[in-house]
Amino acid sequence: MDGAFDILIIGAGPAGISAALTARARGRSVCLISNAPETSALWRAHRIDNYPGLAGMSGAELLGAMSVGLNERDIRSVTGRVTGVMALGGQFMASVGQDVYTARSIILATGAAQTAAYPGETELLGRGVSYCATCDGMLYRGKRVAVIGLSAEAEGEADFLRSIGCEVEYFDRSRAKRYEITGVETVAALVADGVEYPVEAVFVLRDAIAAAVLVPGLSLSENHIAADRAMRTSIPGVFACGDCTGRPYQIAKAVGDGNIAALSADTFLKENPS
């Protein structure tokens, strides 16, 4: 388990970067966790013309410019996919692969891709459904499993499962479009485009996990995270900002949201001292 921080920020786009810089300006210890920047839609944008002062940059250039100062301000940056967030005893714990990071508050800045869970995914999470093969694979050593590979790391994780003796049924983006995970107490099968594959586990490997699955108990509004004007969510100590909270999907709005979320998290920490 990694050392505790005041604030964990999940997502390093404009909203997450803005939140991190504001939180550090308030003297808070911050850990910023995100996928590699190359996986983001903004990184791939050819030209951005509507952000004040930085017009004409590519998305990659804009993110680079915004990121200047993160290291100088002693903001911990971690590259990885958060697979779950859990509240325990006044702390929040975020799992990134086999590592766990803890903080007294969470800011979600996960972007617009709020992918809905597949039928059966939430109900069987932890009972055969997993988001991390290297974390949970040994539980299914030598067994038949399915991998829904929707992230850059998916093939590597499938290879790990094969290396420990699993029989892997691998699904990339071109093999199937519709999935359902079935079973009563534990996973019994994956149904892909109407074809049933009996398996004992299903590893769902996305770049991002549906918000309601990532943070159990989180309220949604039209498939976005429900947040008030102070960026507070339905869970005390959890804030959200940027595109994950809904339209308009604009960089200027995301930056403002991130600033507000960090200020609200700072207020929460003052009102709830450890």
XYZ file of C-alpha atoms in Angstrom:
274
model
C 0.000 0.000 0.000
C 1.362 3.394 -1.009
C 1.566 6.289 1.413
C -1.579 8.269 2.160
C -2.333 11.569 0.407
C -4.819 14.310 1.107
C -6.368 13.990 -2.357
C -6.300 11.342 -5.082
C -7.204 12.655 -8.531
C -8.237 10.071 -11.112
C -7.654 11.407 -14.618
C -4.955 13.746 -15.950
C -6.798 15.694 -18.619
C -7.472 19.427 -18.283
C -9.868 18.930 -15.359
C -7.506 16.652 -13.434
C -4.456 18.837 -14.045
C -6.378 21.948 -12.973
C -7.564 20.196 -9.809
C -4.036 18.993 -8.987
C -2.461 22.429 -9.373
C -5.181 24.114 -7.313
C -4.979 21.487 -4.573
C -1.204 21.916 -4.289
C -1.643 25.696 -4.163
C -3.796 25.029 -1.083
C -1.000 23.007 0.466
C -2.579 19.593 -0.072
C -0.610 16.450 -0.882
C -1.804 15.117 -4.213
C -1.510 11.918 -6.231
C -2.626 12.143 -9.875
C -3.457 8.758 -11.425
C -4.216 8.296 -15.117
C -3.775 6.153 -18.188
C -0.970 7.090 -20.565
C -1.841 10.436 -22.182
C -1.662 8.900 -25.649
C -4.907 6.997 -24.919
C -6.982 10.176 -24.513
C -9.156 11.711 -27.219
C -7.668 15.146 -26.526
C -4.128 13.882 -27.191
C -5.217 12.804 -30.677
C -6.850 16.144 -31.553
C -5.057 17.774 -34.498
C -5.767 21.382 -33.548
C -7.449 23.222 -30.660
C -8.645 26.738 -31.471
C -11.012 27.646 -28.635
C -8.856 27.597 -25.494
C -7.827 31.139 -24.473
C -4.120 31.874 -24.772
C -3.149 28.508 -26.245
C -5.104 28.469 -29.501
C -3.605 26.642 -32.473
C -1.948 23.876 -30.511
C -2.511 20.188 -31.091
C -4.142 18.257 -28.273
C -0.806 16.700 -27.338
C 0.872 20.110 -27.230
C -1.933 21.544 -25.116
C -1.739 18.730 -22.568
C 2.037 19.139 -22.444
C 1.720 22.852 -21.785
C -0.877 22.286 -19.062
C 1.288 19.631 -17.412
C 4.254 21.961 -16.944
C 4.738 22.488 -13.249
C 3.228 19.225 -11.973
C 6.661 17.847 -11.060
C 7.883 21.207 -9.794
C 4.959 21.347 -7.369
C 5.683 17.901 -5.914
C 2.544 16.332 -7.368
C 2.891 12.564 -7.505
C 1.956 11.223 -10.954
C 1.117 7.554 -11.479
C 0.439 5.959 -14.866
C -2.061 3.151 -14.568
C -5.701 2.133 -14.681
C -7.718 2.482 -11.494
C -9.805 -0.675 -11.125
C -11.737 0.193 -7.991
C -12.240 2.752 -5.239
C -13.353 1.802 -1.736
C -14.114 3.887 1.356
C -12.842 2.520 4.657
C -12.483 4.246 8.009
C -12.365 7.823 6.757
C -9.972 6.920 3.943
C -10.440 6.092 0.289
C -8.393 3.317 -1.295
C -7.795 3.170 -5.065
C -6.459 -0.001 -6.673
C -4.040 0.364 -9.590
C -2.945 -3.094 -10.657
C -1.437 -4.662 -7.549
C -0.801 -1.282 -5.914
C -3.159 0.557 -3.573
C -3.149 4.314 -3.016
C -4.954 5.945 -0.117
C -6.288 9.437 0.489
C -8.824 11.339 2.551
C -10.614 12.631 -0.537
C -11.105 11.669 -4.196
C -11.568 13.817 -7.297
C -12.879 12.011 -10.374
C -11.776 13.566 -13.669
C -12.247 10.522 -15.849
C -13.466 12.176 -19.053
C -16.569 11.693 -21.179
C -16.236 7.949 -21.812
C -18.654 6.716 -19.155
C -18.985 3.196 -20.545
C -21.972 1.333 -19.202
C -21.405 -2.025 -17.532
C -22.357 -5.169 -19.441
C -25.380 -7.145 -18.229
C -24.221 -9.281 -15.310
C -20.935 -7.405 -14.879
C -21.812 -5.491 -11.724
C -23.735 -8.370 -10.147
C -20.816 -10.807 -10.563
C -17.958 -8.408 -9.823
C -15.571 -10.202 -7.464
C -17.298 -13.523 -8.165
C -15.614 -14.235 -11.474
C -15.643 -10.766 -13.017
C -12.346 -8.918 -12.678
C -10.721 -5.804 -14.125
C -7.117 -6.915 -13.579
C -5.657 -10.197 -14.821
C -2.299 -9.765 -13.105
C -4.100 -9.085 -9.809
C -6.679 -11.895 -9.837
C -5.408 -14.341 -12.454
C -3.885 -16.785 -9.973
C -7.379 -17.456 -8.597
C -8.191 -19.093 -11.946
C -4.921 -20.841 -12.686
C -5.447 -23.692 -15.145
C -9.081 -22.758 -15.750
C -10.980 -21.566 -18.794
C -11.451 -17.781 -18.777
C -12.543 -15.016 -21.153
C -10.812 -11.695 -21.778
C -12.706 -8.756 -23.252
C -9.719 -6.794 -24.537
C -10.579 -3.121 -24.935
C -7.343 -1.551 -23.651
C -3.765 -1.364 -24.874
C -2.634 -3.657 -22.057
C -5.237 -6.348 -22.727
C -3.133 -8.636 -24.909
C -0.309 -8.560 -22.382
C -2.697 -9.467 -19.581
C -4.125 -12.295 -21.684
C -0.573 -13.594 -22.235
C -0.057 -13.547 -18.467
C -3.167 -15.684 -18.007
C -1.887 -18.156 -20.588
C 1.483 -18.285 -18.810
C -0.189 -19.541 -15.633
C -2.056 -22.263 -17.489
C -5.395 -20.590 -18.215
C -7.283 -21.468 -21.376
C -8.075 -17.989 -22.673
C -10.998 -17.070 -24.934
C -9.910 -13.634 -26.189
C -12.278 -11.006 -27.602
C -10.903 -7.874 -29.225
C -13.006 -5.000 -30.573
C -13.564 -6.740 -33.916
C -14.657 -10.136 -32.629
C -17.902 -9.188 -30.884
C -19.983 -6.106 -30.058
C -22.523 -7.266 -27.467
C -21.681 -9.077 -24.237
C -23.566 -10.562 -21.320
C -21.999 -12.292 -18.315
C -24.144 -15.045 -16.849
C -24.095 -17.056 -13.656
C -25.871 -17.299 -10.300
C -23.341 -17.301 -7.459
C -20.297 -17.150 -9.736
C -19.572 -16.623 -13.427
C -20.767 -19.487 -15.605
C -20.437 -18.105 -19.129
C -19.803 -15.142 -21.373
C -22.391 -14.580 -24.087
C -20.817 -12.699 -27.028
C -23.106 -11.646 -29.882
C -25.516 -14.382 -28.828
C -22.930 -17.192 -28.631
C -22.342 -18.691 -25.179
C -18.797 -19.491 -24.031
C -18.640 -21.444 -20.746
C -15.902 -19.891 -18.567
C -15.109 -19.529 -14.882
C -13.974 -15.910 -15.063
C -14.336 -12.884 -17.310
C -11.626 -10.219 -17.327
C -13.090 -6.952 -18.622
C -10.094 -4.832 -19.630
C -11.175 -1.316 -20.611
C -9.174 1.910 -20.615
C -11.788 3.260 -18.191
C -14.300 1.569 -15.916
C -17.923 2.658 -15.641
C -18.175 5.282 -12.897
C -20.856 3.482 -10.897
C -18.729 0.322 -10.879
C -15.491 2.163 -10.132
C -17.027 3.875 -7.076
C -19.899 1.820 -5.611
C -22.825 3.958 -4.488
C -22.049 6.856 -6.841
C -25.169 8.502 -8.279
C -25.393 9.093 -12.025
C -27.427 11.430 -14.199
C -27.922 10.398 -17.834
C -24.812 8.199 -17.699
C -22.650 10.994 -16.245
C -21.549 11.472 -12.652
C -24.125 13.574 -10.797
C -22.386 16.565 -9.203
C -23.629 19.892 -7.831
C -22.142 23.324 -8.548
C -19.425 22.675 -5.960
C -18.533 19.438 -7.806
C -19.758 17.346 -4.851
C -21.056 13.872 -5.696
C -23.489 11.704 -3.763
C -20.608 10.366 -1.637
C -19.072 12.726 0.961
C -15.415 13.294 0.158
C -15.787 12.322 -3.500
C -15.849 15.108 -6.080
C -16.108 15.038 -9.878
C -15.123 17.488 -12.591
C -14.856 17.919 -16.332
C -16.490 15.891 -19.076
C -17.461 13.035 -16.727
C -20.083 15.357 -15.183
C -21.788 16.126 -18.503
C -21.921 18.615 -21.335
C -20.609 20.888 -22.660
C -17.464 18.887 -23.414
C -15.192 21.910 -23.525
C -11.638 22.339 -22.228
C -12.375 25.710 -20.605
C -15.312 24.221 -18.682
C -13.198 21.248 -17.572
C -10.433 23.502 -16.242
C -12.957 25.556 -14.264
C -14.596 22.425 -12.882
C -11.219 21.102 -11.757
C -10.474 24.307 -9.902
C -13.845 24.189 -8.115
C -13.487 20.485 -7.251
C -10.086 21.077 -5.638
C -11.372 24.031 -3.611
C -14.342 21.951 -2.462
C -12.078 19.045 -1.533
C -9.897 21.438 0.462
C -12.970 22.681 2.340
C -14.082 19.103 2.997
C -10.682 18.224 4.459
C -10.748 21.276 6.717
C -14.195 20.323 7.963
C -13.222 16.682 8.434
C -9.715 16.685 9.938
C -8.009 13.337 10.367
